[in-house]
mmCIF file of C-alpha atoms in Angstrom:
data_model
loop_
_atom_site.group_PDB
_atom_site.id
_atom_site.type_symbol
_atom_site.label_atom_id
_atom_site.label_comp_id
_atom_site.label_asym_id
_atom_site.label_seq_id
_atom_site.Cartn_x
_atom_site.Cartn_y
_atom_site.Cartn_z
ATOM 1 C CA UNK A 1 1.108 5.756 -127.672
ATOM 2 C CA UNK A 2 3.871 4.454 -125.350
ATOM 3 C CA UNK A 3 4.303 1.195 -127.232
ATOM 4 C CA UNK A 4 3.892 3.155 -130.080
ATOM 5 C CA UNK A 5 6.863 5.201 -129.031
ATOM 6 C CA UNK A 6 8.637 2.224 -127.768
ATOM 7 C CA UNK A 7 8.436 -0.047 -130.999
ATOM 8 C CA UNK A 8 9.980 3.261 -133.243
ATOM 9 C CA UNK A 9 12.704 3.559 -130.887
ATOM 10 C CA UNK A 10 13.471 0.234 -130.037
ATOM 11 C CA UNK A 11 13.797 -0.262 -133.449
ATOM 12 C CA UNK A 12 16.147 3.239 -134.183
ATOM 13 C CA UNK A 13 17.760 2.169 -131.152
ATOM 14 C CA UNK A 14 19.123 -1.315 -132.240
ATOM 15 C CA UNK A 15 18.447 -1.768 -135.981
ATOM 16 C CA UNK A 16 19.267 1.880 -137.757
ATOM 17 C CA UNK A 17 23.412 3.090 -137.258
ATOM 18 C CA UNK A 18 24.163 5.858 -134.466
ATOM 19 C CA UNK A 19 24.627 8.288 -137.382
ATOM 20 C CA UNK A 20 20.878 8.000 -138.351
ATOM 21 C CA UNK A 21 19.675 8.703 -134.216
ATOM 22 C CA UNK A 22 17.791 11.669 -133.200
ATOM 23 C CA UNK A 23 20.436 14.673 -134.160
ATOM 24 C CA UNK A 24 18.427 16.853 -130.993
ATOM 25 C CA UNK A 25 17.820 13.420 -128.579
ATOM 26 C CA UNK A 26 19.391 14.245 -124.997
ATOM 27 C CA UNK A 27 20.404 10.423 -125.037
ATOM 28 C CA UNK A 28 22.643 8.781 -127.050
ATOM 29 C CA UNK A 29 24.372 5.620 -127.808
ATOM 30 C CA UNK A 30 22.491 3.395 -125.330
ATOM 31 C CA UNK A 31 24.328 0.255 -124.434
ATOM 32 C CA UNK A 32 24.918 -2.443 -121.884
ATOM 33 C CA UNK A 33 28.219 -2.763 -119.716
ATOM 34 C CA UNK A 34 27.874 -6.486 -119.093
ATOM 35 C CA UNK A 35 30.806 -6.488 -116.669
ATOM 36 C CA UNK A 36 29.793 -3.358 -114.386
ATOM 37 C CA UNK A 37 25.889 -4.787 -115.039
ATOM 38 C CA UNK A 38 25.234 -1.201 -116.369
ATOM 39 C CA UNK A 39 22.588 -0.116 -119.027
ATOM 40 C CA UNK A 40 24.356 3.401 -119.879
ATOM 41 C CA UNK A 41 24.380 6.165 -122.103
ATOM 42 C CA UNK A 42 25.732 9.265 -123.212
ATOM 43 C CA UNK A 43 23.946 12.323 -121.588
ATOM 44 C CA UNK A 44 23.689 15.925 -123.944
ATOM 45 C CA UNK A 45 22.013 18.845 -121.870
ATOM 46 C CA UNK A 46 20.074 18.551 -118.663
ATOM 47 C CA UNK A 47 17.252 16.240 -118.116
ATOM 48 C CA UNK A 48 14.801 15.154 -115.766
ATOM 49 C CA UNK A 49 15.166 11.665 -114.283
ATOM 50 C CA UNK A 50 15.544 8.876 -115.919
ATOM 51 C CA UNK A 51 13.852 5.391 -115.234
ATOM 52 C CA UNK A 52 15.117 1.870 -116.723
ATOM 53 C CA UNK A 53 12.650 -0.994 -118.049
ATOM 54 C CA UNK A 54 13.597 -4.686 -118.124
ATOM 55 C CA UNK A 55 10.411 -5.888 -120.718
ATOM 56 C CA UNK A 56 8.112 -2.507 -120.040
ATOM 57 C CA UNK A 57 8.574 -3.013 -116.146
ATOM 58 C CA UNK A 58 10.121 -0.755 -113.827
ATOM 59 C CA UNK A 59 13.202 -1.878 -112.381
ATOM 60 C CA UNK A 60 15.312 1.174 -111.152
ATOM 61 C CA UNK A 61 16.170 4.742 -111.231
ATOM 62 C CA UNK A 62 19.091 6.375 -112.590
ATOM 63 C CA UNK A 63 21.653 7.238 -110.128
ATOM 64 C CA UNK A 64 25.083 9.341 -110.620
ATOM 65 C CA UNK A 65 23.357 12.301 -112.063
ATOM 66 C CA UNK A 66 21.219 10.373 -114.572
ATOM 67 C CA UNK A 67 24.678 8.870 -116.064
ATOM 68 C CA UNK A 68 23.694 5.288 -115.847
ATOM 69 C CA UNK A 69 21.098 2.501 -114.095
ATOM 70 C CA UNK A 70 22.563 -0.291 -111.363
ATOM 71 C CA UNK A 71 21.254 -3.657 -112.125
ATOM 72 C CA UNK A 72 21.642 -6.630 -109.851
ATOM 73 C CA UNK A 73 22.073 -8.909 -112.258
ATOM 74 C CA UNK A 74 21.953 -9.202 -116.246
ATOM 75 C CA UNK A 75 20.684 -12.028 -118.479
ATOM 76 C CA UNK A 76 23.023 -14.261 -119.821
ATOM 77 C CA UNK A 77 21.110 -16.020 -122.621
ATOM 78 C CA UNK A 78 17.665 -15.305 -122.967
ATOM 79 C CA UNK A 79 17.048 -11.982 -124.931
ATOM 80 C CA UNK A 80 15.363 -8.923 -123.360
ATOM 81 C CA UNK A 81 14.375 -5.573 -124.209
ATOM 82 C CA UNK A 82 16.191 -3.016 -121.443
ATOM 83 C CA UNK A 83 14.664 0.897 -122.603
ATOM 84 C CA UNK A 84 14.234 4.046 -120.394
ATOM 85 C CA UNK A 85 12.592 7.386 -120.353
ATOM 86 C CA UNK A 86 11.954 10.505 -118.809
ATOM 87 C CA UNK A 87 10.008 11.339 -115.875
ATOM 88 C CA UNK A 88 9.217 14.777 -117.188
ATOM 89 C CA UNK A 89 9.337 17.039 -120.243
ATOM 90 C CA UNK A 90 8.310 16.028 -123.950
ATOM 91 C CA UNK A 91 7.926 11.697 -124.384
ATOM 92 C CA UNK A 92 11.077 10.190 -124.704
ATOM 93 C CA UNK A 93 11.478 6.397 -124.775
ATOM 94 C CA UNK A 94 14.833 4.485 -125.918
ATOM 95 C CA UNK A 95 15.459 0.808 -125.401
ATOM 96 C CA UNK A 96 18.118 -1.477 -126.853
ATOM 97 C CA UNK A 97 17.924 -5.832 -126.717
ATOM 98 C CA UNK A 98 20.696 -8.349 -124.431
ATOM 99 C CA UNK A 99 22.339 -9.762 -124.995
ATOM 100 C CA UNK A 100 22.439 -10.406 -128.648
ATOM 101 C CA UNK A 101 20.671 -13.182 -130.731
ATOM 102 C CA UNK A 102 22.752 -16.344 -131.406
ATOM 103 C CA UNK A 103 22.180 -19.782 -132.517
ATOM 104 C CA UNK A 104 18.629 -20.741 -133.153
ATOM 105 C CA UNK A 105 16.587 -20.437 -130.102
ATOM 106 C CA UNK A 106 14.452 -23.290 -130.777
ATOM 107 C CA UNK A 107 17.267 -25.860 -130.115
ATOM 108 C CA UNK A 108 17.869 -24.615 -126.361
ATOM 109 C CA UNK A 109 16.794 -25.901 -123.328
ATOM 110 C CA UNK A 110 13.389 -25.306 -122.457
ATOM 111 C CA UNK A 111 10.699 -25.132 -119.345
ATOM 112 C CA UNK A 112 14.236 -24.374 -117.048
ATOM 113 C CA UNK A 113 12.976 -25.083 -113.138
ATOM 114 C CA UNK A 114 14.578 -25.861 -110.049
ATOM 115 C CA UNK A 115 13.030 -26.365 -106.502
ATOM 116 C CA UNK A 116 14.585 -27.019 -103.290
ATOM 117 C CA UNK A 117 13.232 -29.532 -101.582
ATOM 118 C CA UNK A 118 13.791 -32.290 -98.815
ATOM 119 C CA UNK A 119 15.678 -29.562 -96.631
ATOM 120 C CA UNK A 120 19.193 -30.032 -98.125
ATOM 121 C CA UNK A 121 18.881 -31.149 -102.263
ATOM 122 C CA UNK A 122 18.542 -28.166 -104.807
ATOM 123 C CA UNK A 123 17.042 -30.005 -108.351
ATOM 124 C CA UNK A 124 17.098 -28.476 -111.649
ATOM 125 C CA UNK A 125 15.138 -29.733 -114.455
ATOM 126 C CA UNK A 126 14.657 -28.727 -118.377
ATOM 127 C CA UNK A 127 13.078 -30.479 -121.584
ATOM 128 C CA UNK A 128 14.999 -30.722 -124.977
ATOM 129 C CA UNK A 129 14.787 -28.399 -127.437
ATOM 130 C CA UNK A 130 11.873 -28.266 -130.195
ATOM 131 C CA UNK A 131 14.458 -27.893 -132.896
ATOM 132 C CA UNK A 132 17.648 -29.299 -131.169
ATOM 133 C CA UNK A 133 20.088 -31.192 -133.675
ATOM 134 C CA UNK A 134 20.401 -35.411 -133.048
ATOM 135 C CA UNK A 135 23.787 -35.141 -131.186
ATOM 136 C CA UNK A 136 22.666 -32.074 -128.519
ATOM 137 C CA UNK A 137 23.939 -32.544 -125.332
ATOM 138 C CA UNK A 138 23.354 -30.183 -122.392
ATOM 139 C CA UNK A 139 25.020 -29.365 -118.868
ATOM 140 C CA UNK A 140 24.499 -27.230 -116.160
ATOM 141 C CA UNK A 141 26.456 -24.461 -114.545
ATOM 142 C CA UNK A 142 25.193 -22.046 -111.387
ATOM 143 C CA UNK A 143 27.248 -18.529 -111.609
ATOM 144 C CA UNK A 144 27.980 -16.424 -108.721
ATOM 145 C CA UNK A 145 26.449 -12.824 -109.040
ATOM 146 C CA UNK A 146 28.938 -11.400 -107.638
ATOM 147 C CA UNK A 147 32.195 -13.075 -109.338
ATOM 148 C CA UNK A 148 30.412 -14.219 -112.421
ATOM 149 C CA UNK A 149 32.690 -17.879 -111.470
ATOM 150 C CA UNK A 150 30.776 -20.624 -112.977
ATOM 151 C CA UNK A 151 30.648 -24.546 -111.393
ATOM 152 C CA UNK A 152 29.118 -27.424 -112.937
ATOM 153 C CA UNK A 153 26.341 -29.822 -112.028
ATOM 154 C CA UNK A 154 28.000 -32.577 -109.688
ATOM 155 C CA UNK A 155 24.805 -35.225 -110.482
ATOM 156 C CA UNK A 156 23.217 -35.315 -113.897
ATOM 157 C CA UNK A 157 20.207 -37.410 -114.955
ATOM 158 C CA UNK A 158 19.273 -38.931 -118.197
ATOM 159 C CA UNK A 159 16.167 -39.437 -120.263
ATOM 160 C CA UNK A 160 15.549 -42.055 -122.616
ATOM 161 C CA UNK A 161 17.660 -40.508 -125.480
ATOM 162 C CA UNK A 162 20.632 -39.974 -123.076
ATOM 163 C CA UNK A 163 20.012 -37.011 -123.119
ATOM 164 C CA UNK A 164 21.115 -34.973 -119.970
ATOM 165 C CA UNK A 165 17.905 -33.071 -118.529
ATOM 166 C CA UNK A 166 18.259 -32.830 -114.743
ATOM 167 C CA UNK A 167 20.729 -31.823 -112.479
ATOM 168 C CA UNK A 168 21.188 -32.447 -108.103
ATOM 169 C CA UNK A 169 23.005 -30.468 -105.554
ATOM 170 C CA UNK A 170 22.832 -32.698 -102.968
ATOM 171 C CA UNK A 171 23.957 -29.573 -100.217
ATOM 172 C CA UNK A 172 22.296 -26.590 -100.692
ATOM 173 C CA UNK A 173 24.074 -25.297 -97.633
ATOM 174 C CA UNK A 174 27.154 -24.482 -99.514
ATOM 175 C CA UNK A 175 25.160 -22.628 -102.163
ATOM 176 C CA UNK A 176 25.213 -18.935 -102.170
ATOM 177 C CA UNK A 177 21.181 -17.352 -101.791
ATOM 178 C CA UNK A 178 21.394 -16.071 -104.839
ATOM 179 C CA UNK A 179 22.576 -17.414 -107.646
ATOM 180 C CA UNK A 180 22.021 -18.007 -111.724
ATOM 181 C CA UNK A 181 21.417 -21.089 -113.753
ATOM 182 C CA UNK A 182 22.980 -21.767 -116.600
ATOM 183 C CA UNK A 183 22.202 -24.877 -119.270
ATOM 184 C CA UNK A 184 24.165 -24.899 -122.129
ATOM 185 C CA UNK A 185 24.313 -27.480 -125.464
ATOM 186 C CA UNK A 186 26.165 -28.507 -127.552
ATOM 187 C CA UNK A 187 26.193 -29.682 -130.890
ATOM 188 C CA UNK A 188 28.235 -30.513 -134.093
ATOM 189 C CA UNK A 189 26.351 -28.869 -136.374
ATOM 190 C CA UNK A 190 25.136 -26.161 -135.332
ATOM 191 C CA UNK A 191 25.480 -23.047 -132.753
ATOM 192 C CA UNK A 192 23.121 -23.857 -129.161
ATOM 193 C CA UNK A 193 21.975 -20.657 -127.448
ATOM 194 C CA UNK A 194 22.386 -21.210 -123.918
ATOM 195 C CA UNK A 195 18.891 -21.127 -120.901
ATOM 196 C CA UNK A 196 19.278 -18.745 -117.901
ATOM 197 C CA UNK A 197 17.239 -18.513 -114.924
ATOM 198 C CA UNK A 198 18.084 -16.262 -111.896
ATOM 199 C CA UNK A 199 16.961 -18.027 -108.252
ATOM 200 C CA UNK A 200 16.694 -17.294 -104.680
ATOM 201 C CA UNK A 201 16.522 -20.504 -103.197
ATOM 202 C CA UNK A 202 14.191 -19.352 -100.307
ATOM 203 C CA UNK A 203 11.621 -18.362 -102.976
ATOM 204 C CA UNK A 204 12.147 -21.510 -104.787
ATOM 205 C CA UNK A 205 12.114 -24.020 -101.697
ATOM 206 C CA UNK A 206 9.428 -26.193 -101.045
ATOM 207 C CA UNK A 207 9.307 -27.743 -97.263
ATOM 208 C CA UNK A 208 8.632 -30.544 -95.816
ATOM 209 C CA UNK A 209 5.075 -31.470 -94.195
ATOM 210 C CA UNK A 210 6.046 -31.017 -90.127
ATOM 211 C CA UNK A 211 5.935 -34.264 -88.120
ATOM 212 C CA UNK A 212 3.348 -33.786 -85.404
ATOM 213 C CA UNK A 213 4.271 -35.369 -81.797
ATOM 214 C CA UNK A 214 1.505 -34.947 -79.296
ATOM 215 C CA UNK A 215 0.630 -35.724 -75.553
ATOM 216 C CA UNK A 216 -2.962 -36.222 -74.618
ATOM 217 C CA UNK A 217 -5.648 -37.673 -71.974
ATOM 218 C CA UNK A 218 -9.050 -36.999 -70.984
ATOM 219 C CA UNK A 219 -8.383 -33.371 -70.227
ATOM 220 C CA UNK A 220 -6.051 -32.047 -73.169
ATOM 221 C CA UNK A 221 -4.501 -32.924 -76.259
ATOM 222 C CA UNK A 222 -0.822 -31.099 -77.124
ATOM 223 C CA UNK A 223 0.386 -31.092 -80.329
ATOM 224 C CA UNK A 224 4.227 -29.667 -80.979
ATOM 225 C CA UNK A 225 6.285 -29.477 -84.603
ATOM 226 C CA UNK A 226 9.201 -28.406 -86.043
ATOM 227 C CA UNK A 227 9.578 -27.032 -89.872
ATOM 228 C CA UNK A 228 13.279 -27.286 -91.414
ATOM 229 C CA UNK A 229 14.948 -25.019 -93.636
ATOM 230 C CA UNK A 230 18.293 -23.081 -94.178
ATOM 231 C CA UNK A 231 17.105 -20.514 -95.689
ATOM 232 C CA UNK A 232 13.474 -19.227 -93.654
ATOM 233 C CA UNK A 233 13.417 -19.176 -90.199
ATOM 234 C CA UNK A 234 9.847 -17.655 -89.692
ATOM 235 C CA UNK A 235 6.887 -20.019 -90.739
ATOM 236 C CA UNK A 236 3.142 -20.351 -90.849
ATOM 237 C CA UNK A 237 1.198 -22.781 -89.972
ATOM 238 C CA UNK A 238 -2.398 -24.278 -91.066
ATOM 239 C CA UNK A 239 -3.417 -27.075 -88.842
ATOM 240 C CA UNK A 240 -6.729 -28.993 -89.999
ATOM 241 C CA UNK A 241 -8.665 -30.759 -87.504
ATOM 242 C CA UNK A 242 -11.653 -32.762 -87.247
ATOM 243 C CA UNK A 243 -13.004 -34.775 -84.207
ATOM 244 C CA UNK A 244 -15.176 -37.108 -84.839
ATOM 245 C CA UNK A 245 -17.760 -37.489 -87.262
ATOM 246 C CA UNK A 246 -17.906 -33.564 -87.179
ATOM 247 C CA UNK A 247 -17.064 -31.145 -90.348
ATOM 248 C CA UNK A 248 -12.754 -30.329 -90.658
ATOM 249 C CA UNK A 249 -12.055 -27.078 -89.692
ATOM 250 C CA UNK A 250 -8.444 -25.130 -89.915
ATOM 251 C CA UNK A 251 -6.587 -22.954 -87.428
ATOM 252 C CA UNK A 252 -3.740 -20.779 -88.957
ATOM 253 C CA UNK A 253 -0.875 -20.502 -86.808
ATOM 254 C CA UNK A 254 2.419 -19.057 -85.806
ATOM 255 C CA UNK A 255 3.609 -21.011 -83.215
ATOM 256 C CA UNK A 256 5.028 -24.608 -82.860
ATOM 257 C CA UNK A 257 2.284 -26.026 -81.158
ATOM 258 C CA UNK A 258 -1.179 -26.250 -80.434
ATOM 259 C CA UNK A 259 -3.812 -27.474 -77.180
ATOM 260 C CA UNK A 260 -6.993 -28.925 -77.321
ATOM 261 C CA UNK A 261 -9.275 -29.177 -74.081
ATOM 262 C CA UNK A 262 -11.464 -32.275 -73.732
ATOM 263 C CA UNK A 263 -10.158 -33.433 -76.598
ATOM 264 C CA UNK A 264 -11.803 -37.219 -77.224
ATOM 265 C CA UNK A 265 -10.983 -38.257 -80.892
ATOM 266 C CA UNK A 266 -9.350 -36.000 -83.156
ATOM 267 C CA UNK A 267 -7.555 -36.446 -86.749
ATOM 268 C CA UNK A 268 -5.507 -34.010 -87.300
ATOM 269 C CA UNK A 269 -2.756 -32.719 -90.397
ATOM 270 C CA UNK A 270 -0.344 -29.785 -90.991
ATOM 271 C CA UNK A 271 0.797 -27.954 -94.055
ATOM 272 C CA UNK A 272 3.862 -25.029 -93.712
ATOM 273 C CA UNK A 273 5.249 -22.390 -95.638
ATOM 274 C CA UNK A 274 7.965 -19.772 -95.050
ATOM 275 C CA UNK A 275 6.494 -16.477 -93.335
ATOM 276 C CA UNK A 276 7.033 -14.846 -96.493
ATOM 277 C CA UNK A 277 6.491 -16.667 -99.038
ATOM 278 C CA UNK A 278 3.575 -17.653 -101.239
ATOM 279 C CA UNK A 279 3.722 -21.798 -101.884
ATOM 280 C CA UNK A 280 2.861 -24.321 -99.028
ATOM 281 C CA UNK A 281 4.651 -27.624 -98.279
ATOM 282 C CA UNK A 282 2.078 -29.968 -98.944
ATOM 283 C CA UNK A 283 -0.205 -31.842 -96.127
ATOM 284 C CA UNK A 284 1.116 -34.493 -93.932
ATOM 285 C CA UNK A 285 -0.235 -37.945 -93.224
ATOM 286 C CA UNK A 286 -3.267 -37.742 -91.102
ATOM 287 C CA UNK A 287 -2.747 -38.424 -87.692
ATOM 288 C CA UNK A 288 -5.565 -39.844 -85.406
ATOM 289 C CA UNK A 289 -5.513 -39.423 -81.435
ATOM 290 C CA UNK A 290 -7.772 -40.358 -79.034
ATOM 291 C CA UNK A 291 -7.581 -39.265 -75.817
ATOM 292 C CA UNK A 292 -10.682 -39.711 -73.976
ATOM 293 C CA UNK A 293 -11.508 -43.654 -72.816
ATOM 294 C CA UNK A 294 -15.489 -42.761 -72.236
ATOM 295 C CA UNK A 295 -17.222 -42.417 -68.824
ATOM 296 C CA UNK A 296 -18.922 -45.387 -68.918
ATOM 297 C CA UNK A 297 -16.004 -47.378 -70.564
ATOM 298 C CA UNK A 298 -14.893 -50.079 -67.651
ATOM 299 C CA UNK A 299 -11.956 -49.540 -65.596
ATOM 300 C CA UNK A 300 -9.126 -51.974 -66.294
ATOM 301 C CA UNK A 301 -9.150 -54.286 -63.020
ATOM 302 C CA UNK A 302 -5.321 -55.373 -62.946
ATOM 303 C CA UNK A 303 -4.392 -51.459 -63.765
ATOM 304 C CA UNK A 304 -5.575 -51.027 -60.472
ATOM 305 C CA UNK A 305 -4.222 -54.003 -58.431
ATOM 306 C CA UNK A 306 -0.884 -53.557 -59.856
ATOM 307 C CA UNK A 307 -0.943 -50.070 -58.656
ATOM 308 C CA UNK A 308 -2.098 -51.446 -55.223
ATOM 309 C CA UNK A 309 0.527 -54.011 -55.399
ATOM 310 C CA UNK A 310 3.074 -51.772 -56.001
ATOM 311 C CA UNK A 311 2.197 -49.304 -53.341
ATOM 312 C CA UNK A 312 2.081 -52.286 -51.033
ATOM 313 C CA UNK A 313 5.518 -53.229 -51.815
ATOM 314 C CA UNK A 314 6.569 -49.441 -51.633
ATOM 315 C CA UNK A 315 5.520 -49.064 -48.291
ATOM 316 C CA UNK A 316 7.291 -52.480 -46.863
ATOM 317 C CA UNK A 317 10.617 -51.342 -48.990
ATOM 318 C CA UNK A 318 10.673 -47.916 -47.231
ATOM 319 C CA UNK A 319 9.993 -49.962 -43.498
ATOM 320 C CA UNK A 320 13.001 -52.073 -44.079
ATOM 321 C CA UNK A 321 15.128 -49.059 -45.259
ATOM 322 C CA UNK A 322 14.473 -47.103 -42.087
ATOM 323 C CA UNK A 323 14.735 -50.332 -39.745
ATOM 324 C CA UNK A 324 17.906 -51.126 -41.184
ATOM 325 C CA UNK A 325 19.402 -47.926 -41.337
ATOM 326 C CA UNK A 326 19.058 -47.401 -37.944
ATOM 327 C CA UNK A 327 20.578 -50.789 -37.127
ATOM 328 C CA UNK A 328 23.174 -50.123 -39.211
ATOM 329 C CA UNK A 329 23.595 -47.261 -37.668
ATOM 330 C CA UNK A 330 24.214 -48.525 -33.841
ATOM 331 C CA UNK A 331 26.621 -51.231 -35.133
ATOM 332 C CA UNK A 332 28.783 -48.646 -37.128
ATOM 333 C CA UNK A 333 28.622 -45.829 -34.036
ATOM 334 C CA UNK A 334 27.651 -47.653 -30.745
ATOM 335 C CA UNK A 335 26.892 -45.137 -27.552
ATOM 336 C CA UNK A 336 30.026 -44.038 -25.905
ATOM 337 C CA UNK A 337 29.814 -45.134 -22.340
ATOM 338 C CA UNK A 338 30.383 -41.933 -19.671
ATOM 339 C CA UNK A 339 34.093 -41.459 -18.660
ATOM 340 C CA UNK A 340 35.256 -41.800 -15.160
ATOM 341 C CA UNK A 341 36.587 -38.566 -13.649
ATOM 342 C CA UNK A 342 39.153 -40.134 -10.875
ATOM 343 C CA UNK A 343 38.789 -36.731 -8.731
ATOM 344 C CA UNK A 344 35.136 -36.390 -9.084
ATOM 345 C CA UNK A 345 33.972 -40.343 -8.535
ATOM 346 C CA UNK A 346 36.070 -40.392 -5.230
ATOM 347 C CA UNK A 347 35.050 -37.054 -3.961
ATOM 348 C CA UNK A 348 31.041 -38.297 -4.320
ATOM 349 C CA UNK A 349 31.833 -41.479 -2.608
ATOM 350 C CA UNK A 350 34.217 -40.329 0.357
ATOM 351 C CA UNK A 351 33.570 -38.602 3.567
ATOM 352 C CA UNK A 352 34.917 -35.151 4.262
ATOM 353 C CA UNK A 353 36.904 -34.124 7.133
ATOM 354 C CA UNK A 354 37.292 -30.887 7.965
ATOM 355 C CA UNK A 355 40.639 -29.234 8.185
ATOM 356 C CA UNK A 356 41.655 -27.834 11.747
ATOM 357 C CA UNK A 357 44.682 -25.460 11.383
ATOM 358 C CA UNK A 358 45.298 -25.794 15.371
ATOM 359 C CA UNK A 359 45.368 -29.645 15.155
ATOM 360 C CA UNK A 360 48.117 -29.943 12.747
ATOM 361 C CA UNK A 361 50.502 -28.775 14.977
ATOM 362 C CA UNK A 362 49.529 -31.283 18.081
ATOM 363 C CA UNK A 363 49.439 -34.417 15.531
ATOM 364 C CA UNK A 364 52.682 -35.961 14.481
ATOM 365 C CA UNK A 365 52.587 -37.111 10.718
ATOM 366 C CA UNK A 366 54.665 -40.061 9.880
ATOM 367 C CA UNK A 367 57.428 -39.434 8.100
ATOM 368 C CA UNK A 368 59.663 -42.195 5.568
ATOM 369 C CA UNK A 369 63.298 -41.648 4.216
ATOM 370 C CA UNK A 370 63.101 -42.674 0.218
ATOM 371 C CA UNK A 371 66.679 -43.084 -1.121
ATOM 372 C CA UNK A 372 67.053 -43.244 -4.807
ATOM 373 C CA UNK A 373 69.394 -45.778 -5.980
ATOM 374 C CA UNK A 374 69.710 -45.335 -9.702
ATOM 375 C CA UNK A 375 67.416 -44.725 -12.561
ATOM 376 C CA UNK A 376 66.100 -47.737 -14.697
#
């Protein structure tokens, strides 16, 4: 009954005049504001709410008292069917087509992809038209949502026909996360609709297989990687191993790394994808460690004298650095012989005498006259 309902008023609502719409129908004269990216209407009475369709699927709710539904963006080329109805009350369903039909579809681009991929290049590819004249010609153009400013492909690519079908930005960096495509032809005889597609590169990106780097020996094997992107920075992991002859099995992870214990002979590989996000990158290269010699493998005899050798000549070094740093040593500061003390010295070697008050007086002291002459 819906589609029912849908087909009649899709129909009223684009083919038939406004004069011939429902004289008692709460909404009237549905239409698009391409510029405020607005599917409005004119509201009569009180109504429930309202809900807007993009191709029979739910996209939003009317907001400013039922007046009008916000969309994000709008389709610049390919046709769709935009309707809405009522939540409650009796059915009600009104829809309307954008934008309108021009040109003959059949001679537009077709099969419109694009992928990011090898970290930096965004690549957007399309097939020629089942119906497109002899002189078509197409180029590409990515639109900002938000001005609607348009910029065109920097690197095109040619098939056979010279006929432009792909397009390289070499530095998806400078790209805006959102963005839509635009491939537009040309021709001399007739009108070319144009082929949109609206992207967001993280959901289009495809990574790169991680490089695996890994440390091991008889005890463990340690495996690290790093996954490149500008637009995720959350991944997950799937790491297949398989040692030996034994069945591959496959550990999903989080982290950047993984240890094995006892690890022998392993092959090991690594596929990514962003955290939230549905496609993987694809596997890398197998990579084969071994990292257990064997217990009954022979010991490498001139591992062993060398490392004997070189202890040996470690040993003598560090002897000949202490014996001549202390030589060194007592040339640079010799001992400091001990310094005479004139009072001291004489005192030790010399008799005393004792002093007699009373005997000073009976002893004469002799006595000699100094005249100065003149200074020098």
């Amino acid at each position: 009954m819906a589609l029912l309902w849908l087909a009649v008023l899709l129909t009223s609502a684009s083919g038939l005049p406004q004069s011939q719409e429902d004289h008692y129908s709460p909404i009237k004269n549905l239409r698009i504001e391409p510029v405020e990216r607005r599917l409005t209407w004119d509201l009569h009475g009180n109504v429930s709410e309202i809900m807007c369709f993009i191709n029979s699927k739910f996209i939003t709710k009317a907001v400013n008292h039922n007046r009008y539904c916000q969309f994000h963006v709008l389709p610049s080329c390919e046709v769709k069917n935009f309707s809405i109805s009522l939540t409650k009350g009796p059915p009600f369903l009104m829809g309307i087509q954008y934008p309108l039909h021009e040109g003959n579809p059949e001679a537009a681009a077709r099969g419109l992809d694009c992928r990011v991929h090898d970290v930096d290049v965004l690549t957007c590819s399309w097939d020629v038209g089942r119906e497109a004249p002899r002189d078509i010609q197409y180029h590409l153009y990515w639109q900002e949502l938000r001005t609607r400013r348009e910029y065109e492909c920097p690197n095109y690519e040619m098939d056979p026909r010279g006929k432009l079908v792909r397009c390289h930005f070499n530095d998806v960096s400078r790209l805006p996360k959102h963005l839509q495509i635009l491939v537009r032809g040309t021709s001399q005889s007739a009108w070319i609709p144009c082929s949109d597609r609206t992207v967001e590169l993280s959901e289009i990106e495809i990574l790169n297989p991680p490089n695996i780097t890994a440390t091991c020996n008889k005890s463990y094997l340690m495996m690290e990687w790093e996954a490149c992107s500008h637009f995720n920075n959350r991944f997950e992991y799937e790491l297949q191993l398989q040692k030996g002859s034994d069945p591959a099995y496959t550990e999903k992870l989080q982290e950047k790394f993984f240890e094995l214990h006892n690890p022998k002979n392993y092959v090991v590989r690594l596929r990514a994808k962003g955290f939230y996000r549905k496609s993987w990158s694809e596997w890398s290269a197998p990579q084969s460690f071994e990292c257990d010699l064997g217990e009954d493998s022979p010991r490498p005899d001139w591992l062993l004298a060398a490392l004997v050798l070189l202890a040996t000549l470690l040993v003598l070094g560090l002897v000949i650095a202490l014996c001549g740093r202390y030589s060194v040593l007592q040339k640079i500061f010799p001992p400091i012989p001990h310094m005479k003390d004139p009072i001291t010295d004489n005192l030790q070697n010399s008799k005393l005498v004792a002093w007699e008050g009373s005997r000073a007086s009976r002893e004469d002291c002799p006595v000699a006259e100094v005249q100065v002459l003149g200074e020098t």
